[in-house]
CSV table of C-alpha atoms in Angstrom, one decimal:
chain,number,residue,atom,x,y,z
D,1,UNK,CA,79.4,-10.1,-11.0
D,2,UNK,CA,78.2,-11.9,-7.9
D,3,UNK,CA,80.2,-15.0,-7.1
D,4,UNK,CA,77.0,-17.2,-7.2
D,5,UNK,CA,76.7,-16.4,-10.9
D,6,UNK,CA,80.2,-17.5,-11.8
D,7,UNK,CA,80.8,-21.2,-12.4
D,8,UNK,CA,84.3,-22.3,-13.4
D,9,UNK,CA,84.6,-24.2,-16.7
D,10,UNK,CA,85.8,-27.3,-14.9
D,11,UNK,CA,82.9,-27.3,-12.6
D,12,UNK,CA,80.5,-26.7,-15.5
D,13,UNK,CA,82.0,-29.6,-17.4
D,14,UNK,CA,81.7,-31.9,-14.3
D,15,UNK,CA,78.1,-30.7,-13.8
D,16,UNK,CA,77.2,-31.5,-17.4
D,17,UNK,CA,78.8,-34.9,-17.2
D,18,UNK,CA,77.0,-35.7,-14.1
D,19,UNK,CA,73.6,-34.8,-15.7
D,20,UNK,CA,74.4,-36.9,-18.7
D,21,UNK,CA,75.5,-39.8,-16.6
D,22,UNK,CA,72.4,-39.6,-14.4
D,23,UNK,CA,70.2,-39.5,-17.5
D,24,UNK,CA,71.9,-42.5,-19.0
D,25,UNK,CA,71.5,-44.4,-15.8
D,26,UNK,CA,67.8,-43.5,-15.6
D,27,UNK,CA,67.3,-44.5,-19.3
D,28,UNK,CA,69.1,-47.8,-18.8
D,29,UNK,CA,67.0,-48.6,-15.8
D,30,UNK,CA,63.8,-47.6,-17.5
D,31,UNK,CA,64.8,-49.5,-20.7
D,32,UNK,CA,65.5,-52.6,-18.7
D,33,UNK,CA,61.8,-53.2,-17.9
D,34,UNK,CA,60.4,-52.0,-21.2
D,35,UNK,CA,58.1,-54.4,-23.1
D,36,UNK,CA,58.3,-55.1,-26.8
D,37,UNK,CA,55.2,-53.0,-27.2
D,38,UNK,CA,57.0,-50.0,-25.8
D,39,UNK,CA,59.3,-49.9,-28.9
D,40,UNK,CA,58.4,-48.4,-32.3
D,41,UNK,CA,60.1,-49.9,-35.4
D,42,UNK,CA,60.4,-48.4,-38.8
D,43,UNK,CA,60.9,-51.2,-41.3
D,44,UNK,CA,60.9,-51.9,-45.0
D,45,UNK,CA,58.0,-53.0,-47.2
D,46,UNK,CA,58.9,-55.8,-49.7
D,47,UNK,CA,62.3,-55.7,-48.1
D,48,UNK,CA,64.1,-57.9,-50.8
D,49,UNK,CA,63.0,-55.9,-53.8
D,50,UNK,CA,65.3,-54.7,-56.5
D,51,UNK,CA,64.3,-52.2,-59.1
D,52,UNK,CA,62.7,-53.4,-62.3
D,53,UNK,CA,65.0,-53.5,-65.3
D,54,UNK,CA,64.9,-50.0,-66.9
D,55,UNK,CA,63.8,-51.6,-70.3
D,56,UNK,CA,61.0,-53.5,-68.6
D,57,UNK,CA,59.9,-50.4,-66.6
D,58,UNK,CA,59.7,-48.3,-69.9
D,59,UNK,CA,57.6,-51.0,-71.5
D,60,UNK,CA,55.3,-51.3,-68.5
D,61,UNK,CA,54.9,-47.5,-68.4
D,62,UNK,CA,53.6,-47.5,-71.9
D,63,UNK,CA,50.9,-50.1,-71.2
D,64,UNK,CA,50.0,-49.3,-67.6
D,65,UNK,CA,51.5,-46.2,-66.1
D,66,UNK,CA,49.7,-46.5,-62.7
D,67,UNK,CA,51.1,-50.0,-62.2
D,68,UNK,CA,54.5,-49.0,-63.3
D,69,UNK,CA,54.6,-46.1,-60.8
D,70,UNK,CA,53.4,-48.4,-58.0
D,71,UNK,CA,56.3,-50.8,-58.7
D,72,UNK,CA,59.0,-48.1,-59.1
D,73,UNK,CA,60.8,-48.5,-55.8
D,74,UNK,CA,63.6,-50.7,-54.5
D,75,UNK,CA,65.7,-51.5,-51.5
D,76,UNK,CA,69.4,-52.3,-50.8
D,77,UNK,CA,70.3,-55.8,-49.7
D,78,UNK,CA,69.0,-57.1,-46.4
D,79,UNK,CA,72.4,-56.9,-44.7
D,80,UNK,CA,72.6,-53.2,-45.6
D,81,UNK,CA,69.2,-52.6,-44.1
D,82,UNK,CA,70.2,-54.4,-40.9
D,83,UNK,CA,73.4,-52.4,-40.6
D,84,UNK,CA,71.3,-49.2,-41.0
D,85,UNK,CA,69.3,-50.3,-38.0
D,86,UNK,CA,66.1,-51.7,-39.5
D,87,UNK,CA,64.5,-54.6,-37.5
D,88,UNK,CA,61.2,-54.9,-39.4
D,89,UNK,CA,61.1,-56.7,-42.7
D,90,UNK,CA,58.6,-58.1,-45.2
D,91,UNK,CA,59.1,-61.1,-47.6
D,92,UNK,CA,56.9,-62.3,-50.4
D,93,UNK,CA,57.3,-66.0,-50.9
D,94,UNK,CA,56.3,-68.5,-53.6
D,95,UNK,CA,56.1,-72.2,-53.0
D,96,UNK,CA,58.4,-74.1,-55.5
D,97,UNK,CA,59.0,-77.6,-54.1
D,98,UNK,CA,60.5,-79.0,-57.4
D,99,UNK,CA,62.4,-75.9,-58.5
D,100,UNK,CA,62.5,-74.3,-61.9
D,101,UNK,CA,58.9,-72.9,-61.7
D,102,UNK,CA,60.1,-69.3,-61.8
D,103,UNK,CA,63.2,-69.9,-63.9
D,104,UNK,CA,62.1,-68.2,-67.1
D,105,UNK,CA,60.0,-65.1,-66.3
D,106,UNK,CA,58.1,-63.6,-69.2
D,107,UNK,CA,59.5,-60.1,-68.5
D,108,UNK,CA,63.0,-61.4,-69.0
D,109,UNK,CA,62.1,-63.0,-72.3
D,110,UNK,CA,60.2,-60.1,-73.8
D,111,UNK,CA,63.0,-57.6,-74.0
D,112,UNK,CA,66.3,-58.4,-72.6
D,113,UNK,CA,66.9,-62.1,-71.9
D,114,UNK,CA,70.2,-62.8,-70.1
D,115,UNK,CA,70.5,-59.2,-68.8
D,116,UNK,CA,68.4,-59.3,-65.7
D,117,UNK,CA,69.3,-62.6,-64.0
D,118,UNK,CA,72.8,-63.4,-62.9
D,119,UNK,CA,74.1,-66.9,-63.2
D,120,UNK,CA,73.8,-67.2,-59.4
D,121,UNK,CA,70.1,-66.3,-59.4
D,122,UNK,CA,69.5,-68.6,-62.4
D,123,UNK,CA,71.0,-71.5,-60.5
D,124,UNK,CA,69.1,-70.7,-57.3
D,125,UNK,CA,65.8,-70.7,-59.2
D,126,UNK,CA,66.5,-74.2,-60.4
D,127,UNK,CA,66.7,-75.5,-56.9
D,128,UNK,CA,63.7,-76.7,-54.9
D,129,UNK,CA,62.5,-74.3,-52.2
D,130,UNK,CA,60.7,-71.1,-51.6
D,131,UNK,CA,61.4,-68.2,-53.9
D,132,UNK,CA,61.3,-64.5,-52.8
D,133,UNK,CA,59.9,-62.1,-55.4
D,134,UNK,CA,57.1,-59.6,-55.7
D,135,UNK,CA,55.1,-60.6,-58.8
D,136,UNK,CA,55.7,-63.5,-61.1
D,137,UNK,CA,56.9,-62.7,-64.6
D,138,UNK,CA,56.9,-58.9,-64.0
D,139,UNK,CA,58.5,-57.8,-60.7
D,140,UNK,CA,60.9,-60.7,-60.2
D,141,UNK,CA,64.2,-59.1,-59.4
D,142,UNK,CA,65.3,-59.8,-55.8
D,143,UNK,CA,68.4,-59.4,-53.6
D,144,UNK,CA,67.8,-62.8,-52.2
D,145,UNK,CA,65.9,-64.9,-54.7
D,146,UNK,CA,65.4,-67.8,-52.3
D,147,UNK,CA,64.1,-67.8,-48.8
D,148,UNK,CA,67.2,-69.8,-47.7
D,149,UNK,CA,69.4,-67.0,-48.9
D,150,UNK,CA,67.4,-64.3,-47.2
D,151,UNK,CA,67.4,-66.2,-43.9
D,152,UNK,CA,71.1,-66.9,-44.1
D,153,UNK,CA,71.8,-63.1,-44.4
D,154,UNK,CA,69.7,-62.5,-41.3
D,155,UNK,CA,71.2,-65.3,-39.3
D,156,UNK,CA,74.7,-64.1,-40.1
D,157,UNK,CA,73.8,-60.6,-38.9
D,158,UNK,CA,72.2,-62.0,-35.7
D,159,UNK,CA,75.2,-64.1,-35.0
D,160,UNK,CA,77.5,-61.1,-35.3
D,161,UNK,CA,75.1,-58.9,-33.2
D,162,UNK,CA,73.6,-61.3,-30.6
D,163,UNK,CA,72.1,-58.5,-28.5
D,164,UNK,CA,69.9,-57.0,-31.2
D,165,UNK,CA,66.3,-56.2,-30.4
D,166,UNK,CA,64.0,-58.8,-31.8
D,167,UNK,CA,63.7,-58.9,-35.6
D,168,UNK,CA,60.2,-59.0,-36.9
D,169,UNK,CA,59.6,-60.6,-40.3
D,170,UNK,CA,56.2,-60.7,-42.0
D,171,UNK,CA,55.4,-63.0,-44.8
D,172,UNK,CA,52.9,-62.7,-47.7
D,173,UNK,CA,52.1,-66.1,-49.1
D,174,UNK,CA,51.9,-65.5,-52.9
D,175,UNK,CA,49.6,-67.8,-54.7
D,176,UNK,CA,47.6,-65.3,-56.8
D,177,UNK,CA,47.2,-66.0,-60.5
D,178,UNK,CA,47.8,-63.2,-63.0
D,179,UNK,CA,45.1,-63.8,-65.6
D,180,UNK,CA,47.2,-63.2,-68.7
D,181,UNK,CA,48.5,-65.6,-71.3
D,182,UNK,CA,51.8,-67.3,-70.5
D,183,UNK,CA,52.0,-66.1,-66.8
D,184,UNK,CA,53.3,-68.7,-64.3
D,185,UNK,CA,50.6,-70.1,-62.1
D,186,UNK,CA,51.7,-70.2,-58.5
D,187,UNK,CA,51.2,-73.2,-56.2
D,188,UNK,CA,48.8,-73.0,-53.3
D,189,UNK,CA,50.0,-72.7,-49.7
D,190,UNK,CA,48.4,-75.9,-48.3
D,191,UNK,CA,49.5,-77.8,-45.2
D,192,UNK,CA,52.4,-79.4,-47.0
D,193,UNK,CA,53.7,-76.0,-48.1
D,194,UNK,CA,53.3,-74.5,-44.6
D,195,UNK,CA,55.1,-77.4,-43.0
D,196,UNK,CA,57.9,-77.0,-45.5
D,197,UNK,CA,58.0,-73.3,-44.7
D,198,UNK,CA,58.3,-73.9,-41.0
D,199,UNK,CA,61.0,-76.5,-41.6
D,200,UNK,CA,63.0,-74.1,-43.8
D,201,UNK,CA,63.0,-71.4,-41.1
D,202,UNK,CA,63.8,-73.8,-38.3
D,203,UNK,CA,66.6,-75.4,-40.2
D,204,UNK,CA,68.3,-72.0,-40.8
D,205,UNK,CA,67.7,-70.4,-37.4
D,206,UNK,CA,67.2,-73.2,-34.9
D,207,UNK,CA,64.3,-73.0,-32.5
D,208,UNK,CA,66.4,-71.1,-29.9
D,209,UNK,CA,66.3,-67.9,-32.0
D,210,UNK,CA,62.5,-68.0,-32.6
D,211,UNK,CA,60.0,-66.5,-30.3
D,212,UNK,CA,56.9,-68.6,-30.7
D,213,UNK,CA,53.2,-67.9,-30.0
D,214,UNK,CA,53.2,-70.6,-27.3
D,215,UNK,CA,55.9,-68.7,-25.4
D,216,UNK,CA,53.7,-65.6,-25.4
D,217,UNK,CA,50.5,-67.5,-24.5
D,218,UNK,CA,52.0,-69.3,-21.6
D,219,UNK,CA,49.2,-70.5,-19.3
D,220,UNK,CA,46.6,-68.2,-20.7
D,221,UNK,CA,43.6,-69.7,-22.5
D,222,UNK,CA,44.5,-67.8,-25.8
D,223,UNK,CA,47.0,-65.5,-27.3
D,224,UNK,CA,44.5,-62.6,-27.1
D,225,UNK,CA,43.9,-63.3,-23.4
D,226,UNK,CA,47.7,-63.3,-22.8
D,227,UNK,CA,48.2,-60.0,-24.7
D,228,UNK,CA,45.3,-58.2,-23.1
D,229,UNK,CA,46.0,-59.3,-19.6
D,230,UNK,CA,49.7,-59.9,-19.4
D,231,UNK,CA,51.2,-58.1,-22.4
D,232,UNK,CA,54.3,-58.8,-24.4
D,233,UNK,CA,57.6,-59.9,-22.8
D,234,UNK,CA,60.4,-57.6,-21.8
D,235,UNK,CA,62.7,-56.5,-24.5
D,236,UNK,CA,65.7,-57.9,-22.6
D,237,UNK,CA,64.2,-61.4,-22.8
D,238,UNK,CA,63.7,-61.1,-26.6
D,239,UNK,CA,67.2,-59.9,-27.6
D,240,UNK,CA,68.7,-62.0,-30.4
D,241,UNK,CA,65.3,-63.5,-31.3
D,242,UNK,CA,63.1,-63.4,-34.4
D,243,UNK,CA,59.3,-63.2,-34.7
D,244,UNK,CA,57.6,-64.6,-37.8
D,245,UNK,CA,54.2,-63.3,-38.9
D,246,UNK,CA,51.9,-64.6,-41.6
D,247,UNK,CA,50.2,-61.5,-43.0
D,248,UNK,CA,47.2,-63.2,-44.5
D,249,UNK,CA,43.4,-63.5,-44.0
D,250,UNK,CA,42.0,-66.2,-41.7
D,251,UNK,CA,40.5,-67.8,-44.8
D,252,UNK,CA,43.9,-68.1,-46.5
D,253,UNK,CA,45.4,-69.5,-43.3
D,254,UNK,CA,42.8,-72.2,-42.8
D,255,UNK,CA,45.4,-74.8,-43.6
D,256,UNK,CA,47.7,-73.3,-41.0
D,257,UNK,CA,45.0,-73.1,-38.4
D,258,UNK,CA,44.3,-76.8,-38.9
D,259,UNK,CA,48.0,-77.5,-38.7
D,260,UNK,CA,48.1,-75.9,-35.2
D,261,UNK,CA,46.0,-78.8,-33.9
D,262,UNK,CA,48.8,-81.2,-34.8
D,263,UNK,CA,52.1,-81.7,-32.9
D,264,UNK,CA,54.5,-78.7,-33.3
D,265,UNK,CA,56.6,-76.8,-33.1
D,266,UNK,CA,54.6,-74.0,-34.7
D,267,UNK,CA,56.4,-70.8,-35.2
D,268,UNK,CA,54.1,-68.3,-36.9
D,269,UNK,CA,51.9,-65.5,-35.5
D,270,UNK,CA,48.8,-65.1,-37.5
D,271,UNK,CA,47.1,-61.8,-38.0
D,272,UNK,CA,43.3,-62.2,-37.3
D,273,UNK,CA,41.1,-59.3,-36.1
D,274,UNK,CA,41.4,-58.0,-32.6
D,275,UNK,CA,39.8,-60.2,-30.0
D,276,UNK,CA,40.1,-63.4,-32.1
D,277,UNK,CA,41.7,-66.1,-29.8
D,278,UNK,CA,44.8,-66.2,-32.0
D,279,UNK,CA,45.3,-62.5,-32.2
D,280,UNK,CA,48.5,-60.9,-30.9
D,281,UNK,CA,49.8,-59.0,-33.9
D,282,UNK,CA,47.4,-57.0,-36.0
D,283,UNK,CA,47.8,-55.7,-39.5
D,284,UNK,CA,46.1,-52.3,-39.8
D,285,UNK,CA,47.7,-50.7,-42.9
D,286,UNK,CA,45.8,-47.5,-43.1
D,287,UNK,CA,46.8,-45.2,-40.2
D,288,UNK,CA,44.3,-42.5,-41.3
D,289,UNK,CA,41.1,-44.5,-41.8
D,290,UNK,CA,42.0,-47.0,-39.1
D,291,UNK,CA,43.5,-44.6,-36.5
D,292,UNK,CA,40.9,-45.3,-33.8
D,293,UNK,CA,41.2,-49.1,-34.3
D,294,UNK,CA,45.0,-48.9,-34.0
D,295,UNK,CA,44.8,-46.8,-30.8
D,296,UNK,CA,42.3,-49.2,-29.3
D,297,UNK,CA,44.4,-52.2,-30.2
D,298,UNK,CA,47.6,-50.6,-28.8
D,299,UNK,CA,45.8,-49.7,-25.6
D,300,UNK,CA,44.7,-53.3,-25.2
D,301,UNK,CA,48.3,-54.6,-25.6
D,302,UNK,CA,48.4,-55.7,-29.2
D,303,UNK,CA,51.4,-55.3,-31.5
D,304,UNK,CA,50.2,-53.4,-34.6
D,305,UNK,CA,51.8,-53.1,-38.0
D,306,UNK,CA,50.8,-50.1,-40.3
D,307,UNK,CA,52.2,-48.4,-43.4
D,308,UNK,CA,53.5,-44.9,-43.7
D,309,UNK,CA,53.2,-44.9,-47.5
D,310,UNK,CA,52.1,-47.1,-50.4
D,311,UNK,CA,52.5,-47.4,-54.2
D,312,UNK,CA,55.1,-44.5,-54.2
D,313,UNK,CA,52.2,-42.0,-54.0
D,314,UNK,CA,53.4,-40.1,-50.9
D,315,UNK,CA,57.0,-40.0,-52.0
D,316,UNK,CA,56.2,-38.5,-55.4
D,317,UNK,CA,54.5,-35.5,-53.9
D,318,UNK,CA,56.3,-35.4,-50.6
D,319,UNK,CA,53.0,-35.9,-48.7
D,320,UNK,CA,53.7,-36.6,-45.0
D,321,UNK,CA,50.0,-37.0,-44.0
D,322,UNK,CA,50.0,-40.8,-43.8
D,323,UNK,CA,53.4,-41.0,-42.3
D,324,UNK,CA,52.5,-38.5,-39.5
D,325,UNK,CA,49.3,-40.5,-38.9
D,326,UNK,CA,51.3,-43.7,-38.6
D,327,UNK,CA,53.6,-42.1,-36.0
D,328,UNK,CA,50.7,-40.6,-34.0
D,329,UNK,CA,48.6,-43.7,-34.1
D,330,UNK,CA,50.8,-45.6,-31.6
D,331,UNK,CA,51.4,-48.5,-34.0
D,332,UNK,CA,54.7,-50.1,-33.0
D,333,UNK,CA,55.6,-51.5,-36.5
D,334,UNK,CA,55.6,-49.0,-39.3
D,335,UNK,CA,56.5,-50.2,-42.8
D,336,UNK,CA,57.8,-47.9,-45.6
D,337,UNK,CA,59.6,-47.9,-48.9
D,338,UNK,CA,61.4,-44.7,-47.9
D,339,UNK,CA,63.4,-45.1,-44.8
D,340,UNK,CA,65.9,-43.4,-47.1
D,341,UNK,CA,64.7,-40.7,-49.5
D,342,UNK,CA,64.6,-41.4,-53.2
D,343,UNK,CA,66.7,-38.7,-54.8
D,344,UNK,CA,64.6,-38.8,-57.9
D,345,UNK,CA,61.6,-37.2,-56.1
D,346,UNK,CA,61.4,-33.5,-55.1
D,347,UNK,CA,61.0,-32.9,-51.4
D,348,UNK,CA,63.0,-36.1,-50.5
D,349,UNK,CA,60.2,-37.8,-48.6
D,350,UNK,CA,61.5,-40.2,-46.0
D,351,UNK,CA,60.4,-42.0,-42.8
D,352,UNK,CA,62.7,-42.0,-39.9
D,353,UNK,CA,62.8,-40.8,-36.3
D,354,UNK,CA,64.1,-37.4,-35.3
D,355,UNK,CA,67.5,-38.8,-34.4
D,356,UNK,CA,67.8,-40.5,-37.7
D,357,UNK,CA,67.2,-44.0,-36.3
D,358,UNK,CA,64.7,-46.7,-37.0
D,359,UNK,CA,63.9,-48.1,-33.6
D,360,UNK,CA,62.6,-45.8,-30.8
């Protein structure tokens, strides 16, 4: 064998190490000047949600199978998700300034009172403040039944891991009435409610942990102008921070838009259509039908949230079409109920990157 074809094991090991080290250096240097829009997150949809009580699920299945199937998913506690590597979350919140509004859900009374709510949750529901649950009286089981509890978990993780990439939390402001006898009527999200929401978050995190729209806009005339001309900040400048997003229509957020004209601080990104002066983060949940719009928005510099699945449909038949469309769309924020496969479903549908991670 010619000597040029023979490489001693030690030399081979050294050569491999050199290649690995060089690759790491290149990656570190490249990563150092990456912007937030260069990352892709996989995160959880309705992140707080616990499974419906089995008795309630059986009852719901008898009267409305489609709704029962759509609600038949759950997540582990927020801390578990954070430790897995998720950095994108969604919380549904109800305004409850006096407390007790959601203390006695009908679903608990119908079949199994005292089985679904722990004493801790019952006490928390009596306290004034925002409540975190999916649908009043039906889908009401939550790992952190109050917003204060959810935020405390996240702050604890952030304190223990101060160099984490920014955590993005989207909010749905729940005020829809369920037109059935005896169902709790939620309170509206008026300016008073939105002020209280901002205050709750600031009290738990402090302003230093929150990346606010004014910081993104800088000297530009609007958020949209800042995003399209200057882009989002470098990841390194956002480590340890949180972004808060109101995932609601402009009509629903009229009270917040009016609030923006008053002295701040104002912490929420809204989600109006692309090109709106306040647009920086877009919600385009259908990566198949909205693929062209997502690509256009990403190319212009916007941060886009989409969904890889919905209502348990994809997981039940292991259909990856929507998931693959979400990945190929370029959307940076991808929500799912299946970052871990549900063992009940054949095919074990799940949404994660090739290396098993949730941020790429």
